[in-house]
PDB file of C-alpha atoms in Angstrom:
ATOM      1  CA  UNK A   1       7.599 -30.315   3.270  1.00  0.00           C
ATOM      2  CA  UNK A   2       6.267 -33.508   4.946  1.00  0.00           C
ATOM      3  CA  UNK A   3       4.094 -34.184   2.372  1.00  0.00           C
ATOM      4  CA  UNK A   4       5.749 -33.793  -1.527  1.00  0.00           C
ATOM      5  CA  UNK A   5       4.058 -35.631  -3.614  1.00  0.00           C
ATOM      6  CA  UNK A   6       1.538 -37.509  -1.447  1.00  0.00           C
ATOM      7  CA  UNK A   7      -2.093 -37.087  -2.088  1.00  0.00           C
ATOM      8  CA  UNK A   8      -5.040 -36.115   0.802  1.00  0.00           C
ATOM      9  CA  UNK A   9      -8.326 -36.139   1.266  1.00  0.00           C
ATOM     10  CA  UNK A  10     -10.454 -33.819   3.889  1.00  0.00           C
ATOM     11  CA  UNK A  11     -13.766 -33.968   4.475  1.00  0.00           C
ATOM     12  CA  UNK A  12     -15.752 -31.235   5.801  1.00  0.00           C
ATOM     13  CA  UNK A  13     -12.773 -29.153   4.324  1.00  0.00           C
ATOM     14  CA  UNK A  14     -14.299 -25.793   4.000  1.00  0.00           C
ATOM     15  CA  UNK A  15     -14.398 -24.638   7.067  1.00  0.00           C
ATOM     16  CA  UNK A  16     -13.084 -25.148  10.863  1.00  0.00           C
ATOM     17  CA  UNK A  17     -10.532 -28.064  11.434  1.00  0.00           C
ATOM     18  CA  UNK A  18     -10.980 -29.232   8.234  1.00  0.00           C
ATOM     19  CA  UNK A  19     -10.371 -26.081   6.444  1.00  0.00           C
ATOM     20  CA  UNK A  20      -7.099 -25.418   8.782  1.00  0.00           C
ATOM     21  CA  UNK A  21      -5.940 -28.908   8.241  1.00  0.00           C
ATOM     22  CA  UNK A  22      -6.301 -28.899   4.032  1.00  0.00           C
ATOM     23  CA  UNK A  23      -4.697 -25.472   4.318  1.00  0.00           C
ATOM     24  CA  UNK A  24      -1.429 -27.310   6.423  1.00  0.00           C
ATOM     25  CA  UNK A  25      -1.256 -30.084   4.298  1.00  0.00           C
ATOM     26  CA  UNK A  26      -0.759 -27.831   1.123  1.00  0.00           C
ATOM     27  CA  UNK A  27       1.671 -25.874   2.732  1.00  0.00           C
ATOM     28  CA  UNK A  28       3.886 -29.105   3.166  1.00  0.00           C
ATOM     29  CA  UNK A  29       3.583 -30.249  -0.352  1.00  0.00           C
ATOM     30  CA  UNK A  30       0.539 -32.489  -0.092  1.00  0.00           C
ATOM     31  CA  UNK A  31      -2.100 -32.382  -3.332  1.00  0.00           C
ATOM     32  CA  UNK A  32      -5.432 -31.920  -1.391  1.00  0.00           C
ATOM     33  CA  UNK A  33      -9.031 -32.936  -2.327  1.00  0.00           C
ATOM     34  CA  UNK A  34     -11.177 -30.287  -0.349  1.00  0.00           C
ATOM     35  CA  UNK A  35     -14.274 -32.517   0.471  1.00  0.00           C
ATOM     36  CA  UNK A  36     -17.492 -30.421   1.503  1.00  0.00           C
ATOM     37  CA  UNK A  37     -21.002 -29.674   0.845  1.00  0.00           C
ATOM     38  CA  UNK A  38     -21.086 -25.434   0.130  1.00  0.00           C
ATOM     39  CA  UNK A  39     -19.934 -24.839  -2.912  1.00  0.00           C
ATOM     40  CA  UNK A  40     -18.892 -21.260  -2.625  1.00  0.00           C
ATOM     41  CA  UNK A  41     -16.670 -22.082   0.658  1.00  0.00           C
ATOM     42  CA  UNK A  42     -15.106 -25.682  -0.818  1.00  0.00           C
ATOM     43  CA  UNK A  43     -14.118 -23.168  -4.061  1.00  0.00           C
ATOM     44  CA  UNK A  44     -12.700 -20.735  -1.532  1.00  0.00           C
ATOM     45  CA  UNK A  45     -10.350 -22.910   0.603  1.00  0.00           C
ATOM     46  CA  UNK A  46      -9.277 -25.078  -3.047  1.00  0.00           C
ATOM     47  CA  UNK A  47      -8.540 -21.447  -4.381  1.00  0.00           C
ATOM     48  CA  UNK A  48      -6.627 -20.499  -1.382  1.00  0.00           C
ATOM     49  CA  UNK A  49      -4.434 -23.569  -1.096  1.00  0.00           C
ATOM     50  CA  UNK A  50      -3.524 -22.870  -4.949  1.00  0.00           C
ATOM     51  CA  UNK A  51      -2.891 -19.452  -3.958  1.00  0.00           C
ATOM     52  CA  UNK A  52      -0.544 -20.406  -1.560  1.00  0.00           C
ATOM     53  CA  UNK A  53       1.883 -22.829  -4.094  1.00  0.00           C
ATOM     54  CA  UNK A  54      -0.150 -25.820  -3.602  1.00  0.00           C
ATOM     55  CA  UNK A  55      -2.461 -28.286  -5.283  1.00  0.00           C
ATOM     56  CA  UNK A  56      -6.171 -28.907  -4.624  1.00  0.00           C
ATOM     57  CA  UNK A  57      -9.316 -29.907  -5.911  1.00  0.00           C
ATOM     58  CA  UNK A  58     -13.003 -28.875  -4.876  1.00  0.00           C
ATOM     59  CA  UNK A  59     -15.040 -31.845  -4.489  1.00  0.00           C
ATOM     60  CA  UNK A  60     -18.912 -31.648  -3.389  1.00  0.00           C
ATOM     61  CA  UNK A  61     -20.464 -34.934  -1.494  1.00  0.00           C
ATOM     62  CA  UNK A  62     -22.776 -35.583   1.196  1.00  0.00           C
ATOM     63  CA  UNK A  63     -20.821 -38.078   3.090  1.00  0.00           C
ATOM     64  CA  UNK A  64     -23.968 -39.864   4.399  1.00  0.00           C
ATOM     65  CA  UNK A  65     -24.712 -41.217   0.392  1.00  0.00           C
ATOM     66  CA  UNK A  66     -23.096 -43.874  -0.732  1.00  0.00           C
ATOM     67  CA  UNK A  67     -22.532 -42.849  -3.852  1.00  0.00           C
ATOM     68  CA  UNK A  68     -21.440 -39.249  -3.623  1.00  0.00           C
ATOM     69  CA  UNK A  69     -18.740 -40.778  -1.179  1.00  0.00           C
ATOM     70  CA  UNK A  70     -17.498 -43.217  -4.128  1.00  0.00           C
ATOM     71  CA  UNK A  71     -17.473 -40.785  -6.374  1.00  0.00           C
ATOM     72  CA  UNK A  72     -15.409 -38.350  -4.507  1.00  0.00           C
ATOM     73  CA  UNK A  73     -12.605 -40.633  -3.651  1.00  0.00           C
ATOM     74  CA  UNK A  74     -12.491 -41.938  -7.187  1.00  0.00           C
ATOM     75  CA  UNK A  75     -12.267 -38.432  -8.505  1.00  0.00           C
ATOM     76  CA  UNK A  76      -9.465 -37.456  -6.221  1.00  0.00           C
ATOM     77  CA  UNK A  77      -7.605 -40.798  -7.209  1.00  0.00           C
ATOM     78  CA  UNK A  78      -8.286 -40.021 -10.799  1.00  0.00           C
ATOM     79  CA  UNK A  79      -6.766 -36.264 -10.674  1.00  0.00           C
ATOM     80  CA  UNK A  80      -3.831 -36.862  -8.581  1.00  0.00           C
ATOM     81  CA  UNK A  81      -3.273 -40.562  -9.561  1.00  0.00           C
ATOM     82  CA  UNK A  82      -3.046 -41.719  -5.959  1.00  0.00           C
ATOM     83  CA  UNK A  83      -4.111 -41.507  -2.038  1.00  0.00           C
ATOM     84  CA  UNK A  84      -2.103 -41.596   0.932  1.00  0.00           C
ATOM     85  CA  UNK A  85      -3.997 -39.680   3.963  1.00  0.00           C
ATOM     86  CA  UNK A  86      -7.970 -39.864   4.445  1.00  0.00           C
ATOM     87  CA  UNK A  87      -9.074 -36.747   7.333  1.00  0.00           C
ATOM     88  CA  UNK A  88     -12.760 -38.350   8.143  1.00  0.00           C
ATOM     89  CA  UNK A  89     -13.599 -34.991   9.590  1.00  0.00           C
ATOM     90  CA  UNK A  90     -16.899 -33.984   8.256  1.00  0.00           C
ATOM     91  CA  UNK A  91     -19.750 -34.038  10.992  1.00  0.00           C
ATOM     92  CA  UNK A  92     -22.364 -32.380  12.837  1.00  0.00           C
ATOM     93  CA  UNK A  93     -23.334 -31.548  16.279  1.00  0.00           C
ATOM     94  CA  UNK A  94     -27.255 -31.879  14.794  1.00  0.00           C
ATOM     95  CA  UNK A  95     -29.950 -31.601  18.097  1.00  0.00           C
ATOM     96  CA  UNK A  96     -29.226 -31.789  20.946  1.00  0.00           C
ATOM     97  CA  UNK A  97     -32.259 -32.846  23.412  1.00  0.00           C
ATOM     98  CA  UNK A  98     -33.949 -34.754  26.260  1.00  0.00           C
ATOM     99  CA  UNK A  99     -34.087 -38.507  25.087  1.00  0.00           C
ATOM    100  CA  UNK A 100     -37.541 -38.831  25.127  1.00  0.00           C
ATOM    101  CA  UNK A 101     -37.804 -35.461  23.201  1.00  0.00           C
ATOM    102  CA  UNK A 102     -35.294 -36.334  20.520  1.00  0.00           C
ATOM    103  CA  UNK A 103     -37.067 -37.955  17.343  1.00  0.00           C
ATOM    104  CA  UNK A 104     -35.848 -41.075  15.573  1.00  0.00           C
ATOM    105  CA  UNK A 105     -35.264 -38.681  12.646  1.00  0.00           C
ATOM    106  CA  UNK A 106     -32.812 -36.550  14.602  1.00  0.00           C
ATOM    107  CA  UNK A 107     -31.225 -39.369  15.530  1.00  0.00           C
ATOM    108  CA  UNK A 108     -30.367 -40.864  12.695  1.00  0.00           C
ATOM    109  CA  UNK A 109     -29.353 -37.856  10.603  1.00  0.00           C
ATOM    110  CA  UNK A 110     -26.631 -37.490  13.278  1.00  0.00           C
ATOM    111  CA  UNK A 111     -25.633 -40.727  13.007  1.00  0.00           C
ATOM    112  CA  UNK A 112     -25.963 -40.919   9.473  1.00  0.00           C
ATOM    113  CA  UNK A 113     -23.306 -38.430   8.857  1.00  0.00           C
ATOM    114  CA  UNK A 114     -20.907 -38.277  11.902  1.00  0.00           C
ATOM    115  CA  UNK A 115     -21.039 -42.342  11.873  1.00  0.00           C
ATOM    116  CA  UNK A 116     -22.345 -43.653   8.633  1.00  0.00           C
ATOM    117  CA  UNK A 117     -20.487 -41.116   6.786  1.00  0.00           C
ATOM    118  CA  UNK A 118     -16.819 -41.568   8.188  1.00  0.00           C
ATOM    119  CA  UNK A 119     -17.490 -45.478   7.604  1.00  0.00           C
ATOM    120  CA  UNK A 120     -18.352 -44.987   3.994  1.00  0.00           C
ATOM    121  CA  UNK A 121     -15.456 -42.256   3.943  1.00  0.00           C
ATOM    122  CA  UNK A 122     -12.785 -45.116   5.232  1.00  0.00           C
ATOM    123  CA  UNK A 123     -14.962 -48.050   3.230  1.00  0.00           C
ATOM    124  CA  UNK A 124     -14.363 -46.592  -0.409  1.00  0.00           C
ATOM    125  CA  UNK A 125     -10.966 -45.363   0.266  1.00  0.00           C
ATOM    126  CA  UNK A 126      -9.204 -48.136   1.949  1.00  0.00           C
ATOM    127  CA  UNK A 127      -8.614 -50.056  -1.789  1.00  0.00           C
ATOM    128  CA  UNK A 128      -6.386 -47.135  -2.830  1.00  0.00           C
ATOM    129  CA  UNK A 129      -4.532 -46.491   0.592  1.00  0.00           C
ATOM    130  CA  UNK A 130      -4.012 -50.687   0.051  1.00  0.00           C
ATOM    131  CA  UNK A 131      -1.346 -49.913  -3.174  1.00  0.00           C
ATOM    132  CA  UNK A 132       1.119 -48.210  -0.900  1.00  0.00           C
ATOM    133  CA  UNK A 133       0.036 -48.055   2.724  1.00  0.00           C
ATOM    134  CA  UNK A 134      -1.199 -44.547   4.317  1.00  0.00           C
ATOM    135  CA  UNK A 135      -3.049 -42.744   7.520  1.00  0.00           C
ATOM    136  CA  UNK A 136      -6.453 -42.292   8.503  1.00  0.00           C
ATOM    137  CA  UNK A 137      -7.450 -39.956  10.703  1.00  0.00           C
ATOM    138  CA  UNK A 138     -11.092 -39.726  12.410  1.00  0.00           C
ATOM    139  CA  UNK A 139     -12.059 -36.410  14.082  1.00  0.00           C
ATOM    140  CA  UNK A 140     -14.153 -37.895  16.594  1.00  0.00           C
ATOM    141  CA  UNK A 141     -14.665 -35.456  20.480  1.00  0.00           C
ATOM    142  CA  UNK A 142     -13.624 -35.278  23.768  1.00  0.00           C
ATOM    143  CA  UNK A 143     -18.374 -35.971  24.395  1.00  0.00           C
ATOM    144  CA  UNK A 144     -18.687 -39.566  24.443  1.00  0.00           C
ATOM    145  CA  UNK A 145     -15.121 -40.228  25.199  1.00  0.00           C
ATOM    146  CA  UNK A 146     -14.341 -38.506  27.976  1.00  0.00           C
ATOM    147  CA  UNK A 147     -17.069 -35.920  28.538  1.00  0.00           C
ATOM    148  CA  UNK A 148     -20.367 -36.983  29.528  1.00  0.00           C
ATOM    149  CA  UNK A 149     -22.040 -33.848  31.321  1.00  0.00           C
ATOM    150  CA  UNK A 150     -23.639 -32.305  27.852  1.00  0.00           C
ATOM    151  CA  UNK A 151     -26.718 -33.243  28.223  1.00  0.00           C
ATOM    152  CA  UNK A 152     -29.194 -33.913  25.414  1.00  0.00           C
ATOM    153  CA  UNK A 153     -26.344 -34.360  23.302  1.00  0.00           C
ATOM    154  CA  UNK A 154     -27.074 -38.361  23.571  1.00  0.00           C
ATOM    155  CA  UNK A 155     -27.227 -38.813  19.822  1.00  0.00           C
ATOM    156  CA  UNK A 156     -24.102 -36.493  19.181  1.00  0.00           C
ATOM    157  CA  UNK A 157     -21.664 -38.252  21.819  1.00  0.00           C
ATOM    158  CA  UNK A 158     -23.055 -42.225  20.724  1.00  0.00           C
ATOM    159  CA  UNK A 159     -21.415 -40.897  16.624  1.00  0.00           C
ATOM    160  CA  UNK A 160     -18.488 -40.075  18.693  1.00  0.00           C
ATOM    161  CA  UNK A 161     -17.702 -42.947  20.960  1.00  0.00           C
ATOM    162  CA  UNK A 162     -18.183 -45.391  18.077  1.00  0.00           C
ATOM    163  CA  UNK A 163     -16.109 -43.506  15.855  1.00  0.00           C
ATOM    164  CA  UNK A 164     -13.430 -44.330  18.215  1.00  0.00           C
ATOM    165  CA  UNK A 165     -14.739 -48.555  18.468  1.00  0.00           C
ATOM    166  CA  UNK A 166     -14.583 -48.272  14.536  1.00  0.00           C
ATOM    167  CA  UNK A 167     -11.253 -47.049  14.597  1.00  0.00           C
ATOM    168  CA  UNK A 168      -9.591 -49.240  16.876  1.00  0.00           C
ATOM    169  CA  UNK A 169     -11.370 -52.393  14.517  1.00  0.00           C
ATOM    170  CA  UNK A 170     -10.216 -51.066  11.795  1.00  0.00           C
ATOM    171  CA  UNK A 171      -6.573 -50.004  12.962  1.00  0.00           C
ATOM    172  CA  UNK A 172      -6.079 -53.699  13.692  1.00  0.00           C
ATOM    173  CA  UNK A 173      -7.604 -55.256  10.370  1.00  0.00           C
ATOM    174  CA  UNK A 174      -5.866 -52.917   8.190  1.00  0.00           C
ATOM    175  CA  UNK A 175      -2.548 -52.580  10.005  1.00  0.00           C
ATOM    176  CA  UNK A 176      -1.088 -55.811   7.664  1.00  0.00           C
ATOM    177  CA  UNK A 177      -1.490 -53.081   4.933  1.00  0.00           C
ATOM    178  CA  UNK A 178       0.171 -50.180   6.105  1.00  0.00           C
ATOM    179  CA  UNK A 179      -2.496 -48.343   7.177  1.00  0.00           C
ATOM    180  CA  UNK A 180      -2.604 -46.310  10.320  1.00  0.00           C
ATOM    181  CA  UNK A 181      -5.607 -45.370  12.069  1.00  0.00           C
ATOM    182  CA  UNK A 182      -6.000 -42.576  14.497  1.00  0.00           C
ATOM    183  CA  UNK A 183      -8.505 -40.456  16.326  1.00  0.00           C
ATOM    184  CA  UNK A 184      -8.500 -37.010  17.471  1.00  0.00           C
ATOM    185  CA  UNK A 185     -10.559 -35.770  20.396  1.00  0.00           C
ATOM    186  CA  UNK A 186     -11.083 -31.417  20.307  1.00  0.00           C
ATOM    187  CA  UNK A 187     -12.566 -30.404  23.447  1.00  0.00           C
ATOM    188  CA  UNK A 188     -13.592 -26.750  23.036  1.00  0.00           C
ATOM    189  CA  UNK A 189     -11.980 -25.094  19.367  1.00  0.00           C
ATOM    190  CA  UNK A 190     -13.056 -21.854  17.806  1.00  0.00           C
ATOM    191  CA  UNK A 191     -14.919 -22.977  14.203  1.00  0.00           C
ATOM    192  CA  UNK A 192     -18.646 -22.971  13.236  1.00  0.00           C
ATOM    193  CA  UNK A 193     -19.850 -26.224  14.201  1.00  0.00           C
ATOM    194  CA  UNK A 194     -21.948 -24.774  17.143  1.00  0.00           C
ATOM    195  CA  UNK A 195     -24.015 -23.489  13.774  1.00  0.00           C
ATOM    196  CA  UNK A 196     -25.431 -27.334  12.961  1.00  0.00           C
ATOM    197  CA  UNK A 197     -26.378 -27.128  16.913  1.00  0.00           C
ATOM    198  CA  UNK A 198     -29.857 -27.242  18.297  1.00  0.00           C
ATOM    199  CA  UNK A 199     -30.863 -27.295  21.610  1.00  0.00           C
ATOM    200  CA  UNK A 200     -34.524 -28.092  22.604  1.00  0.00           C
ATOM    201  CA  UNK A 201     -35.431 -27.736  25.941  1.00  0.00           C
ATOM    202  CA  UNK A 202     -32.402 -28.972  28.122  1.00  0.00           C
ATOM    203  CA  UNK A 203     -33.507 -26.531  31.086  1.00  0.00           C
ATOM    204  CA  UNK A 204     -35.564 -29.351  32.959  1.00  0.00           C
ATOM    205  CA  UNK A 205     -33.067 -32.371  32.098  1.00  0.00           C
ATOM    206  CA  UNK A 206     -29.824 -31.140  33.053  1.00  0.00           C
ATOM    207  CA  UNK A 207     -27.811 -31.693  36.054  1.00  0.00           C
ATOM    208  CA  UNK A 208     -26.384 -28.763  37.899  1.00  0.00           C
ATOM    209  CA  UNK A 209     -22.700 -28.933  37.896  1.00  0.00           C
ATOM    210  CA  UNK A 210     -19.987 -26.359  38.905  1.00  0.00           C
ATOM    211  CA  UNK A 211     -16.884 -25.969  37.689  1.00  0.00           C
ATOM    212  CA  UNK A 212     -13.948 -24.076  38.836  1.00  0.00           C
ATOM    213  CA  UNK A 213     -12.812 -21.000  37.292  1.00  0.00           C
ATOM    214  CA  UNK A 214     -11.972 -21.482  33.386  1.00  0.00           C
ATOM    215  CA  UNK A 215     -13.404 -24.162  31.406  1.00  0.00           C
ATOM    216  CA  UNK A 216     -10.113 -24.757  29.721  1.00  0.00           C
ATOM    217  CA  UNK A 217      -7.105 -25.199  32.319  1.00  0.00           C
ATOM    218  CA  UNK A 218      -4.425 -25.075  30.098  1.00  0.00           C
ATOM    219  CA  UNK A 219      -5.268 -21.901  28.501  1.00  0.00           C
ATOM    220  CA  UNK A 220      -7.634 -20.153  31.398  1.00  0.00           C
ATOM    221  CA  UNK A 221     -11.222 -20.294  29.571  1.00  0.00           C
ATOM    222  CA  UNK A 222      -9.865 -19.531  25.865  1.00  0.00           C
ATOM    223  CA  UNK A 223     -10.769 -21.610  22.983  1.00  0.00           C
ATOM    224  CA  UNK A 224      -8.477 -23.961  20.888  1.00  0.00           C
ATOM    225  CA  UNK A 225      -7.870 -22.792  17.522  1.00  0.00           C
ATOM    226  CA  UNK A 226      -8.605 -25.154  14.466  1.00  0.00           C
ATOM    227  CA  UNK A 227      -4.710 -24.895  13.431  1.00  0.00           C
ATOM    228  CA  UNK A 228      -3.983 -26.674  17.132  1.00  0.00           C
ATOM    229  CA  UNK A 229      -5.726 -29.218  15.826  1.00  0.00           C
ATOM    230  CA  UNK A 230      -4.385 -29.346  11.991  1.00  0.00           C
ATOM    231  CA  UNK A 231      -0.845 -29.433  13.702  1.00  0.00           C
ATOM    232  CA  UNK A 232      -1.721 -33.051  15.681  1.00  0.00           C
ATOM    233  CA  UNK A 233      -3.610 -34.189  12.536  1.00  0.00           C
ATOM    234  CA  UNK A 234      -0.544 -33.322  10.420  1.00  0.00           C
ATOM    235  CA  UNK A 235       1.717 -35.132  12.876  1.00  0.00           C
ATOM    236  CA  UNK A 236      -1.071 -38.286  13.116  1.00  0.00           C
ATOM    237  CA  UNK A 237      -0.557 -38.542   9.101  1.00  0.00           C
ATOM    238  CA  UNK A 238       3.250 -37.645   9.025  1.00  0.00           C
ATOM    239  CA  UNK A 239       6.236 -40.320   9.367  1.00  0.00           C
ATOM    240  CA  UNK A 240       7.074 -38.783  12.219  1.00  0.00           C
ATOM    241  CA  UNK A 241       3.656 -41.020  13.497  1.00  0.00           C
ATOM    242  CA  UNK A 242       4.786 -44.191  11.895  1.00  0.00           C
ATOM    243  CA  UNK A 243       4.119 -46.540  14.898  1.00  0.00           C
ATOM    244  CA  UNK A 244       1.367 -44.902  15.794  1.00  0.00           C
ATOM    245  CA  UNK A 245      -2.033 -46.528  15.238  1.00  0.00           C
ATOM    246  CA  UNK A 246      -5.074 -47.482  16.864  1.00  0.00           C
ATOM    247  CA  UNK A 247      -4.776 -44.690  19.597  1.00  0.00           C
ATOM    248  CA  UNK A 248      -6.883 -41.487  20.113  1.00  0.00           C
ATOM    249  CA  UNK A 249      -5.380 -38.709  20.779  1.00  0.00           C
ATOM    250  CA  UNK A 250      -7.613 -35.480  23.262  1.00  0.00           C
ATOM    251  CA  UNK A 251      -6.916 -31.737  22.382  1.00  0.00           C
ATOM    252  CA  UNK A 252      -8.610 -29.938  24.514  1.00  0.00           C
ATOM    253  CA  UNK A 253      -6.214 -28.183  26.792  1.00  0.00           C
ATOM    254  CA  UNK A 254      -7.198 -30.841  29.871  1.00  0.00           C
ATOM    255  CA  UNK A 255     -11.034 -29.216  29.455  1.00  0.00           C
ATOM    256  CA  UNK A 256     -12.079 -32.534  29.908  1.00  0.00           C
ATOM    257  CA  UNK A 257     -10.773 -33.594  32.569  1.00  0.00           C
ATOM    258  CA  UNK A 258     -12.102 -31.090  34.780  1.00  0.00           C
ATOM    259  CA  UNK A 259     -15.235 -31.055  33.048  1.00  0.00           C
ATOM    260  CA  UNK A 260     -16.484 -34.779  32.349  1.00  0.00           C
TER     261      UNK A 260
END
């Protein structure tokens, strides 16, 4: 029980890593605010954590307003009296297409909630993880970090390679206050997010690449599973982590490697 009596929040909790990470933490003792934007689903994984012997609290926000953000970290603070661990996980693949294709509203709807909304996520948190120190964690991806060969996905891999910039600034300013700050990097993992995909017309702009057998080396082609990934996000926010901060962290079964 890693986490008796220490409060967490997850965005984009209802579902995927988010879901199997809330889910983790409640098993260990944490009280988790389920962060998310379907009502129905956030209900579901709150209801399931209580289920299970823990505590939890729906909560719906769009991270990408500034307000709903606010308001959902000040609710969580004012039903469990306290935050330790922030999972900025929320995000979106959103469209993924030639550049000259891709409209300045695509654009910045990605942005605004894979990069706006983990800053605002962080921003109106960081005064309550101040009181008694505490661990971020950004779910950033191994596109833009260490996989470049997706193409169209221009606007998708900029969110993600400056979610890692942010988090290094901000592992170094906030380090004086006990605050860790960590990224993780899924390659391939078996959740929904391919859902909030779409692709427009990459046949003509894509380079032909070829790959050896099996996408995934470690595991011969198979997908990750989003509790892989709760397990290193569980060990980024646990003691066991306590020197750890600034670094990002790839789980993708050396996909990326071969594939970048």
């Amino acid at each position: 029980m890693r986490f008796t009596n220490r409060v967490v929040l997850v965005t984009g909790g209802s579902s995927g890593i988010g879901e199997a990470a809330a889910k983790a933490f409640g098993k260990e003792g944490a009280a988790v605010a389920v962060l998310g934007t379907t009502p129905g689903e956030v209900e579901r994984v709150k209801n399931e954590i209580i289920k299970a012997g823990g505590k939890a609290l729906a909560i719906l926000a769009d991270i990408a307003q500034p307000e709903e953000v606010e308001r959902a970290v000040r609710e969580t603070v004012e039903t469990f009296a306290r935050l330790d661990v922030v999972f900025a996980n929320a995000g979106i693949n959103g469209v993924w297409a030639p550049v000259d294709e891709l409209t300045p509203e695509e654009w910045d709807k990605t942005l605004d909630i894979n990069l706006k909304g983990t800053f605002l996520t962080v921003k109106y948190a960081v005064p309550y993880l101040k009181k008694d120190g505490g661990s971020i964690i950004i779910t950033s991806s191994v596109n833009g970090t260490r996989m470049f060969s997706n193409t169209g996905a221009s606007a998708y891999a900029s969110s993600k390679a400056a979610q890692v910039a942010f988090a290094k600034m901000i592992a170094l300013e906030l380090a004086k206050h006990k605050i860790r700050v960590n990224v993780i990097c899924p390659g391939t993992i078996g959740t929904d997010i391919e859902s909030s995909t779409e692709r427009l017309n990459l046949g003509t702009a894509q380079e032909p690449v070829a790959f050896p057998n099996g996408k995934i080396p470690l595991t011969d082609g198979d997908p990750g599973t989003s509790e892989n990934v709760a397990d290193l996000v569980l060990f980024l926010a646990s003691d066991a982590a306590k020197h750890v901060s600034g670094t990002e962290v790839w789980i993708d079964g050396a996909q990326s490697l071969l594939q970048g």
